[in-house]
Amino acid sequence: MKKIFIISLLMFSLNVLTSAQQSTTGVAVKYTLTDLQGKKMSNSNYDNYMMYATGRYQVFINSELQKVAVLNITNKKEVLNWGAGEANEYTKYEPHFFVPDFKNFPVIMMLEEVIDGSSNGQHVILMDKGQAFYCGFINLAADKGEGASITKYLQINMKAGLITFTFTPDANIFSWENYEIYKGKEISFEVDTQNAKNGLRTPQTSAYKLTGNASSYPAPEEKTDNSKPAEQQPQKEEYSW
């Protein structure tokens, strides 16, 4: 009887794990632009940085130095330490967070370069499975006034490990690369979460093509967490910020 009970328990555990793995495979995930309030740090390793808590990660940003660090709060490890190079006193960083409507899926930060109140584009950072990746730079602004942010026109979705970035169809999007204006429906980007280090890419259907990717900027300090968290059932994301 004891052996039968143990075998039954093992079979139950296997079924639960299999169900969890299947449940995350085809889930369609939507992302929402979420306003997070930063906290000024002092007496820590990140003095004078602003800290933003996403629930699974702490993001530290020093706008003056144009540096970013990401901490995995589960194991307290720094998983990304990145800067675009030599700091420019005229450039500031403004973070925009896109969070998923289910748990256990990547969190996306669009780190906006702002010069004299005008958006110069977005650095894209992906936080997934306890790690963080710099995915590249989107050299675009919204053609509304002088270089408005594109973040309010972005629509981000994920399915089967592929994150897609599209725009409000009728939005006018301005490229700092070629000084052309595109309609939102003409532009799209994507990131394969299985190869996040390869960065952003533009599919064939996109009229606007990225001229660079993550390799166009200084590589972040390599910080790899080899732990493999167990798969879990997708649940609605709950944040406490």
PDB file of C-alpha atoms in Angstrom:
ATOM      1  CA  MET A   1       0.000   0.000   0.000  1.00  0.00           C
ATOM      2  CA  LYS A   2       2.853   2.394   0.896  1.00  0.00           C
ATOM      3  CA  LYS A   3       4.568   1.752  -2.441  1.00  0.00           C
ATOM      4  CA  ILE A   4       1.315   2.340  -4.336  1.00  0.00           C
ATOM      5  CA  PHE A   5       0.848   5.640  -2.493  1.00  0.00           C
ATOM      6  CA  ILE A   6       4.397   6.798  -3.325  1.00  0.00           C
ATOM      7  CA  ILE A   7       3.986   5.862  -6.998  1.00  0.00           C
ATOM      8  CA  SER A   8       0.647   7.667  -7.136  1.00  0.00           C
ATOM      9  CA  LEU A   9       2.218  10.746  -5.569  1.00  0.00           C
ATOM     10  CA  LEU A  10       5.059  10.717  -8.110  1.00  0.00           C
ATOM     11  CA  MET A  11       2.602  10.379 -10.998  1.00  0.00           C
ATOM     12  CA  PHE A  12       0.555  13.269  -9.623  1.00  0.00           C
ATOM     13  CA  SER A  13       3.674  15.479  -9.357  1.00  0.00           C
ATOM     14  CA  LEU A  14       4.679  14.593 -12.917  1.00  0.00           C
ATOM     15  CA  ASN A  15       1.220  15.458 -14.219  1.00  0.00           C
ATOM     16  CA  VAL A  16       1.264  18.801 -12.412  1.00  0.00           C
ATOM     17  CA  LEU A  17       4.685  19.663 -13.852  1.00  0.00           C
ATOM     18  CA  THR A  18       3.643  18.621 -17.363  1.00  0.00           C
ATOM     19  CA  SER A  19       0.471  20.664 -17.079  1.00  0.00           C
ATOM     20  CA  ALA A  20       2.476  23.695 -15.941  1.00  0.00           C
ATOM     21  CA  GLN A  21       4.861  23.379 -18.865  1.00  0.00           C
ATOM     22  CA  GLN A  22       2.013  23.053 -21.363  1.00  0.00           C
ATOM     23  CA  SER A  23       0.131  25.950 -19.823  1.00  0.00           C
ATOM     24  CA  THR A  24       2.948  28.412 -20.503  1.00  0.00           C
ATOM     25  CA  THR A  25       3.691  27.267 -24.046  1.00  0.00           C
ATOM     26  CA  GLY A  26       0.843  28.859 -25.976  1.00  0.00           C
ATOM     27  CA  VAL A  27      -0.256  31.579 -23.579  1.00  0.00           C
ATOM     28  CA  ALA A  28      -0.784  34.946 -25.258  1.00  0.00           C
ATOM     29  CA  VAL A  29       0.559  37.684 -22.991  1.00  0.00           C
ATOM     30  CA  LYS A  30      -0.211  41.378 -23.220  1.00  0.00           C
ATOM     31  CA  TYR A  31       1.987  44.113 -21.757  1.00  0.00           C
ATOM     32  CA  THR A  32       0.859  47.303 -20.077  1.00  0.00           C
ATOM     33  CA  LEU A  33       2.808  50.552 -19.748  1.00  0.00           C
ATOM     34  CA  THR A  34       3.086  50.959 -15.978  1.00  0.00           C
ATOM     35  CA  ASP A  35       4.207  54.058 -14.102  1.00  0.00           C
ATOM     36  CA  LEU A  36       6.616  53.080 -11.330  1.00  0.00           C
ATOM     37  CA  GLN A  37       7.795  55.501  -8.682  1.00  0.00           C
ATOM     38  CA  GLY A  38      11.533  55.473  -8.104  1.00  0.00           C
ATOM     39  CA  LYS A  39      13.280  55.667  -4.752  1.00  0.00           C
ATOM     40  CA  LYS A  40      16.549  57.585  -4.304  1.00  0.00           C
ATOM     41  CA  MET A  41      19.218  55.288  -2.867  1.00  0.00           C
ATOM     42  CA  SER A  42      21.771  56.192  -0.213  1.00  0.00           C
ATOM     43  CA  ASN A  43      24.226  54.285   1.972  1.00  0.00           C
ATOM     44  CA  SER A  44      24.213  51.363  -0.458  1.00  0.00           C
ATOM     45  CA  ASN A  45      26.137  49.966  -3.420  1.00  0.00           C
ATOM     46  CA  TYR A  46      23.956  52.175  -5.591  1.00  0.00           C
ATOM     47  CA  ASP A  47      24.304  55.573  -3.933  1.00  0.00           C
ATOM     48  CA  ASN A  48      22.555  58.330  -5.898  1.00  0.00           C
ATOM     49  CA  TYR A  49      20.819  55.797  -8.116  1.00  0.00           C
ATOM     50  CA  MET A  50      17.030  55.695  -8.437  1.00  0.00           C
ATOM     51  CA  MET A  51      15.615  52.252  -7.631  1.00  0.00           C
ATOM     52  CA  TYR A  52      12.479  50.875  -9.308  1.00  0.00           C
ATOM     53  CA  ALA A  53      10.866  47.655  -8.030  1.00  0.00           C
ATOM     54  CA  THR A  54       9.028  45.438 -10.506  1.00  0.00           C
ATOM     55  CA  GLY A  55       8.192  42.607  -8.122  1.00  0.00           C
ATOM     56  CA  ARG A  56      10.922  40.207  -9.304  1.00  0.00           C
ATOM     57  CA  TYR A  57      13.696  42.675 -10.048  1.00  0.00           C
ATOM     58  CA  GLN A  58      15.124  45.890  -8.712  1.00  0.00           C
ATOM     59  CA  VAL A  59      16.285  48.288 -11.413  1.00  0.00           C
ATOM     60  CA  PHE A  60      18.868  50.937 -10.466  1.00  0.00           C
ATOM     61  CA  ILE A  61      19.353  53.943 -12.762  1.00  0.00           C
ATOM     62  CA  ASN A  62      21.817  56.783 -12.509  1.00  0.00           C
ATOM     63  CA  SER A  63      20.567  59.303 -15.037  1.00  0.00           C
ATOM     64  CA  GLU A  64      23.548  61.613 -14.636  1.00  0.00           C
ATOM     65  CA  LEU A  65      26.105  58.854 -15.266  1.00  0.00           C
ATOM     66  CA  GLN A  66      23.784  57.038 -17.711  1.00  0.00           C
ATOM     67  CA  LYS A  67      24.307  53.704 -15.987  1.00  0.00           C
ATOM     68  CA  VAL A  68      21.874  50.890 -15.274  1.00  0.00           C
ATOM     69  CA  ALA A  69      22.022  47.876 -12.964  1.00  0.00           C
ATOM     70  CA  VAL A  70      19.442  45.122 -12.493  1.00  0.00           C
ATOM     71  CA  LEU A  71      19.221  43.009  -9.338  1.00  0.00           C
ATOM     72  CA  ASN A  72      17.458  39.655  -9.104  1.00  0.00           C
ATOM     73  CA  ILE A  73      15.694  39.935  -5.748  1.00  0.00           C
ATOM     74  CA  THR A  74      15.353  36.161  -5.363  1.00  0.00           C
ATOM     75  CA  ASN A  75      19.071  35.584  -4.922  1.00  0.00           C
ATOM     76  CA  LYS A  76      20.197  39.228  -4.504  1.00  0.00           C
ATOM     77  CA  LYS A  77      22.505  38.908  -7.530  1.00  0.00           C
ATOM     78  CA  GLU A  78      23.250  41.729  -9.937  1.00  0.00           C
ATOM     79  CA  VAL A  79      22.357  40.313 -13.368  1.00  0.00           C
ATOM     80  CA  LEU A  80      23.038  43.374 -15.527  1.00  0.00           C
ATOM     81  CA  ASN A  81      25.417  46.306 -15.285  1.00  0.00           C
ATOM     82  CA  TRP A  82      25.201  48.500 -18.373  1.00  0.00           C
ATOM     83  CA  GLY A  83      26.083  51.954 -19.643  1.00  0.00           C
ATOM     84  CA  ALA A  84      25.988  53.435 -23.151  1.00  0.00           C
ATOM     85  CA  GLY A  85      29.562  54.695 -22.875  1.00  0.00           C
ATOM     86  CA  GLU A  86      30.933  58.058 -21.848  1.00  0.00           C
ATOM     87  CA  ALA A  87      28.253  60.093 -20.075  1.00  0.00           C
ATOM     88  CA  ASN A  88      26.828  63.132 -21.848  1.00  0.00           C
ATOM     89  CA  GLU A  89      25.761  65.959 -19.539  1.00  0.00           C
ATOM     90  CA  TYR A  90      22.916  66.884 -21.894  1.00  0.00           C
ATOM     91  CA  THR A  91      21.434  63.378 -21.939  1.00  0.00           C
ATOM     92  CA  LYS A  92      19.120  62.013 -19.246  1.00  0.00           C
ATOM     93  CA  TYR A  93      17.498  58.609 -18.819  1.00  0.00           C
ATOM     94  CA  GLU A  94      13.780  58.164 -18.207  1.00  0.00           C
ATOM     95  CA  PRO A  95      12.599  54.559 -17.629  1.00  0.00           C
ATOM     96  CA  HIS A  96       9.285  53.207 -18.932  1.00  0.00           C
ATOM     97  CA  PHE A  97       8.196  49.767 -17.725  1.00  0.00           C
ATOM     98  CA  PHE A  98       5.973  47.342 -19.615  1.00  0.00           C
ATOM     99  CA  VAL A  99       4.711  44.556 -17.373  1.00  0.00           C
ATOM    100  CA  PRO A 100       2.935  41.309 -18.401  1.00  0.00           C
ATOM    101  CA  ASP A 101      -0.586  40.460 -17.370  1.00  0.00           C
ATOM    102  CA  PHE A 102       0.587  37.023 -16.185  1.00  0.00           C
ATOM    103  CA  LYS A 103       3.336  36.028 -13.770  1.00  0.00           C
ATOM    104  CA  ASN A 104       6.517  34.205 -14.808  1.00  0.00           C
ATOM    105  CA  PHE A 105       6.920  36.142 -18.045  1.00  0.00           C
ATOM    106  CA  PRO A 106       9.544  38.734 -19.052  1.00  0.00           C
ATOM    107  CA  VAL A 107       9.436  42.341 -17.856  1.00  0.00           C
ATOM    108  CA  ILE A 108      10.479  44.996 -20.399  1.00  0.00           C
ATOM    109  CA  MET A 109      12.073  48.355 -19.702  1.00  0.00           C
ATOM    110  CA  MET A 110      12.294  51.050 -22.367  1.00  0.00           C
ATOM    111  CA  LEU A 111      15.030  53.393 -21.198  1.00  0.00           C
ATOM    112  CA  GLU A 112      14.417  56.688 -22.937  1.00  0.00           C
ATOM    113  CA  GLU A 113      17.257  59.012 -23.909  1.00  0.00           C
ATOM    114  CA  VAL A 114      16.064  62.564 -23.340  1.00  0.00           C
ATOM    115  CA  ILE A 115      17.970  65.614 -24.590  1.00  0.00           C
ATOM    116  CA  ASP A 116      16.561  69.041 -23.709  1.00  0.00           C
ATOM    117  CA  GLY A 117      13.119  67.516 -23.180  1.00  0.00           C
ATOM    118  CA  SER A 118      13.113  65.732 -26.540  1.00  0.00           C
ATOM    119  CA  SER A 119      13.136  61.950 -26.950  1.00  0.00           C
ATOM    120  CA  ASN A 120      16.204  60.648 -28.761  1.00  0.00           C
ATOM    121  CA  GLY A 121      15.031  57.011 -28.704  1.00  0.00           C
ATOM    122  CA  GLN A 122      14.760  53.975 -26.463  1.00  0.00           C
ATOM    123  CA  HIS A 123      17.234  51.449 -25.048  1.00  0.00           C
ATOM    124  CA  VAL A 124      15.438  48.126 -24.603  1.00  0.00           C
ATOM    125  CA  ILE A 125      16.228  45.911 -21.607  1.00  0.00           C
ATOM    126  CA  LEU A 126      14.552  42.536 -21.111  1.00  0.00           C
ATOM    127  CA  MET A 127      14.313  40.868 -17.690  1.00  0.00           C
ATOM    128  CA  ASP A 128      13.491  37.171 -17.887  1.00  0.00           C
ATOM    129  CA  LYS A 129      14.056  33.974 -15.864  1.00  0.00           C
ATOM    130  CA  GLY A 130      16.153  35.719 -13.248  1.00  0.00           C
ATOM    131  CA  GLN A 131      18.444  37.362 -15.799  1.00  0.00           C
ATOM    132  CA  ALA A 132      18.505  40.631 -17.751  1.00  0.00           C
ATOM    133  CA  PHE A 133      19.578  41.401 -21.315  1.00  0.00           C
ATOM    134  CA  TYR A 134      20.341  44.567 -23.224  1.00  0.00           C
ATOM    135  CA  CYS A 135      18.481  44.155 -26.539  1.00  0.00           C
ATOM    136  CA  GLY A 136      19.422  47.283 -28.474  1.00  0.00           C
ATOM    137  CA  PHE A 137      18.356  50.824 -29.324  1.00  0.00           C
ATOM    138  CA  ILE A 138      15.226  52.044 -31.125  1.00  0.00           C
ATOM    139  CA  ASN A 139      16.137  55.353 -32.734  1.00  0.00           C
ATOM    140  CA  LEU A 140      12.561  56.640 -33.030  1.00  0.00           C
ATOM    141  CA  ALA A 141      10.328  59.373 -31.612  1.00  0.00           C
ATOM    142  CA  ALA A 142       6.672  60.250 -32.025  1.00  0.00           C
ATOM    143  CA  ASP A 143       6.090  63.102 -34.472  1.00  0.00           C
ATOM    144  CA  LYS A 144       4.032  65.115 -32.016  1.00  0.00           C
ATOM    145  CA  GLY A 145       5.735  68.311 -31.014  1.00  0.00           C
ATOM    146  CA  GLU A 146       9.495  68.012 -30.761  1.00  0.00           C
ATOM    147  CA  GLY A 147      10.412  64.371 -30.385  1.00  0.00           C
ATOM    148  CA  ALA A 148       7.685  62.960 -28.137  1.00  0.00           C
ATOM    149  CA  SER A 149       8.049  59.503 -26.566  1.00  0.00           C
ATOM    150  CA  ILE A 150       6.997  56.486 -28.623  1.00  0.00           C
ATOM    151  CA  THR A 151       6.053  54.523 -25.488  1.00  0.00           C
ATOM    152  CA  LYS A 152       2.420  55.650 -25.460  1.00  0.00           C
ATOM    153  CA  TYR A 153       2.009  54.331 -28.997  1.00  0.00           C
ATOM    154  CA  LEU A 154       3.637  50.958 -28.377  1.00  0.00           C
ATOM    155  CA  GLN A 155       1.724  47.691 -28.247  1.00  0.00           C
ATOM    156  CA  ILE A 156       3.752  44.800 -26.840  1.00  0.00           C
ATOM    157  CA  ASN A 157       2.643  41.171 -26.889  1.00  0.00           C
ATOM    158  CA  MET A 158       4.243  37.785 -26.406  1.00  0.00           C
ATOM    159  CA  LYS A 159       3.405  34.272 -27.552  1.00  0.00           C
ATOM    160  CA  ALA A 160       5.490  31.109 -27.782  1.00  0.00           C
ATOM    161  CA  GLY A 161       8.591  32.949 -26.587  1.00  0.00           C
ATOM    162  CA  LEU A 162       8.396  35.686 -29.233  1.00  0.00           C
ATOM    163  CA  ILE A 163       7.872  39.268 -28.051  1.00  0.00           C
ATOM    164  CA  THR A 164       6.476  41.633 -30.689  1.00  0.00           C
ATOM    165  CA  PHE A 165       6.549  45.438 -30.640  1.00  0.00           C
ATOM    166  CA  THR A 166       3.972  47.190 -32.822  1.00  0.00           C
ATOM    167  CA  PHE A 167       2.533  50.706 -32.903  1.00  0.00           C
ATOM    168  CA  THR A 168      -0.847  52.387 -33.026  1.00  0.00           C
ATOM    169  CA  PRO A 169      -1.582  52.091 -36.784  1.00  0.00           C
ATOM    170  CA  ASP A 170      -2.199  55.794 -37.474  1.00  0.00           C
ATOM    171  CA  ALA A 171       0.584  57.161 -35.262  1.00  0.00           C
ATOM    172  CA  ASN A 172       3.259  59.254 -36.986  1.00  0.00           C
ATOM    173  CA  ILE A 173       6.671  57.892 -36.014  1.00  0.00           C
ATOM    174  CA  PHE A 174       9.824  59.883 -36.743  1.00  0.00           C
ATOM    175  CA  SER A 175      13.197  58.253 -37.396  1.00  0.00           C
ATOM    176  CA  TRP A 176      16.313  60.031 -36.155  1.00  0.00           C
ATOM    177  CA  GLU A 177      18.283  57.705 -38.436  1.00  0.00           C
ATOM    178  CA  ASN A 178      16.958  58.954 -41.778  1.00  0.00           C
ATOM    179  CA  TYR A 179      14.624  61.815 -40.740  1.00  0.00           C
ATOM    180  CA  GLU A 180      11.672  60.060 -42.344  1.00  0.00           C
ATOM    181  CA  ILE A 181       8.160  59.789 -40.912  1.00  0.00           C
ATOM    182  CA  TYR A 182       6.443  56.402 -40.881  1.00  0.00           C
ATOM    183  CA  LYS A 183       2.941  55.332 -40.020  1.00  0.00           C
ATOM    184  CA  GLY A 184       2.743  53.123 -36.967  1.00  0.00           C
ATOM    185  CA  LYS A 185       1.379  50.219 -39.009  1.00  0.00           C
ATOM    186  CA  GLU A 186       4.605  50.194 -41.050  1.00  0.00           C
ATOM    187  CA  ILE A 187       6.908  49.505 -38.107  1.00  0.00           C
ATOM    188  CA  SER A 188       7.423  46.434 -35.951  1.00  0.00           C
ATOM    189  CA  PHE A 189      10.176  44.770 -33.945  1.00  0.00           C
ATOM    190  CA  GLU A 190      10.580  41.443 -32.220  1.00  0.00           C
ATOM    191  CA  VAL A 191      12.753  39.658 -29.677  1.00  0.00           C
ATOM    192  CA  ASP A 192      13.149  35.901 -29.387  1.00  0.00           C
ATOM    193  CA  THR A 193      13.379  35.278 -25.649  1.00  0.00           C
ATOM    194  CA  GLN A 194      15.330  32.068 -26.288  1.00  0.00           C
ATOM    195  CA  ASN A 195      18.055  34.178 -27.923  1.00  0.00           C
ATOM    196  CA  ALA A 196      17.621  37.472 -26.091  1.00  0.00           C
ATOM    197  CA  LYS A 197      21.339  38.248 -26.342  1.00  0.00           C
ATOM    198  CA  ASN A 198      20.897  38.603 -30.102  1.00  0.00           C
ATOM    199  CA  GLY A 199      18.705  41.600 -29.408  1.00  0.00           C
ATOM    200  CA  LEU A 200      15.965  43.306 -31.374  1.00  0.00           C
ATOM    201  CA  ARG A 201      15.263  42.467 -34.977  1.00  0.00           C
ATOM    202  CA  THR A 202      12.923  43.848 -37.627  1.00  0.00           C
ATOM    203  CA  PRO A 203      10.763  41.362 -39.544  1.00  0.00           C
ATOM    204  CA  GLN A 204      10.400  41.605 -43.325  1.00  0.00           C
ATOM    205  CA  THR A 205       6.993  43.248 -42.941  1.00  0.00           C
ATOM    206  CA  SER A 206       8.508  46.300 -41.236  1.00  0.00           C
ATOM    207  CA  ALA A 207       9.151  49.302 -43.499  1.00  0.00           C
ATOM    208  CA  TYR A 208      11.613  50.693 -40.964  1.00  0.00           C
ATOM    209  CA  LYS A 209      14.758  48.605 -40.480  1.00  0.00           C
ATOM    210  CA  LEU A 210      17.010  48.751 -37.450  1.00  0.00           C
ATOM    211  CA  THR A 211      20.575  49.660 -38.365  1.00  0.00           C
ATOM    212  CA  GLY A 212      22.021  48.084 -35.232  1.00  0.00           C
ATOM    213  CA  ASN A 213      21.268  45.726 -32.374  1.00  0.00           C
ATOM    214  CA  ALA A 214      22.622  44.964 -28.944  1.00  0.00           C
ATOM    215  CA  SER A 215      26.131  44.673 -30.361  1.00  0.00           C
ATOM    216  CA  SER A 216      26.038  48.309 -31.498  1.00  0.00           C
ATOM    217  CA  TYR A 217      26.579  49.443 -27.919  1.00  0.00           C
ATOM    218  CA  PRO A 218      29.085  48.444 -25.231  1.00  0.00           C
ATOM    219  CA  ALA A 219      28.356  44.938 -24.029  1.00  0.00           C
ATOM    220  CA  PRO A 220      27.013  44.744 -20.477  1.00  0.00           C
ATOM    221  CA  GLU A 221      29.156  43.132 -17.845  1.00  0.00           C
ATOM    222  CA  GLU A 222      28.464  39.418 -18.147  1.00  0.00           C
ATOM    223  CA  LYS A 223      26.404  38.210 -15.198  1.00  0.00           C
ATOM    224  CA  THR A 224      24.858  34.804 -15.635  1.00  0.00           C
ATOM    225  CA  ASP A 225      22.578  32.989 -13.239  1.00  0.00           C
ATOM    226  CA  ASN A 226      22.628  29.303 -14.154  1.00  0.00           C
ATOM    227  CA  SER A 227      19.862  28.310 -11.778  1.00  0.00           C
ATOM    228  CA  LYS A 228      16.746  26.914 -13.424  1.00  0.00           C
ATOM    229  CA  PRO A 229      13.549  27.877 -11.619  1.00  0.00           C
ATOM    230  CA  ALA A 230      10.728  25.410 -11.885  1.00  0.00           C
ATOM    231  CA  GLU A 231       7.951  26.089 -14.354  1.00  0.00           C
ATOM    232  CA  GLN A 232       4.773  27.435 -12.785  1.00  0.00           C
ATOM    233  CA  GLN A 233       1.187  27.907 -13.816  1.00  0.00           C
ATOM    234  CA  PRO A 234       0.697  31.331 -15.390  1.00  0.00           C
ATOM    235  CA  GLN A 235      -1.137  33.642 -12.999  1.00  0.00           C
ATOM    236  CA  LYS A 236      -2.273  37.219 -13.224  1.00  0.00           C
ATOM    237  CA  GLU A 237       0.630  39.447 -12.272  1.00  0.00           C
ATOM    238  CA  GLU A 238       0.320  41.113  -8.874  1.00  0.00           C
ATOM    239  CA  TYR A 239       2.629  43.983  -7.992  1.00  0.00           C
ATOM    240  CA  SER A 240       3.077  45.724  -4.670  1.00  0.00           C
ATOM    241  CA  TRP A 241       4.856  48.911  -5.651  1.00  0.00           C
TER     242      TRP A 241
END
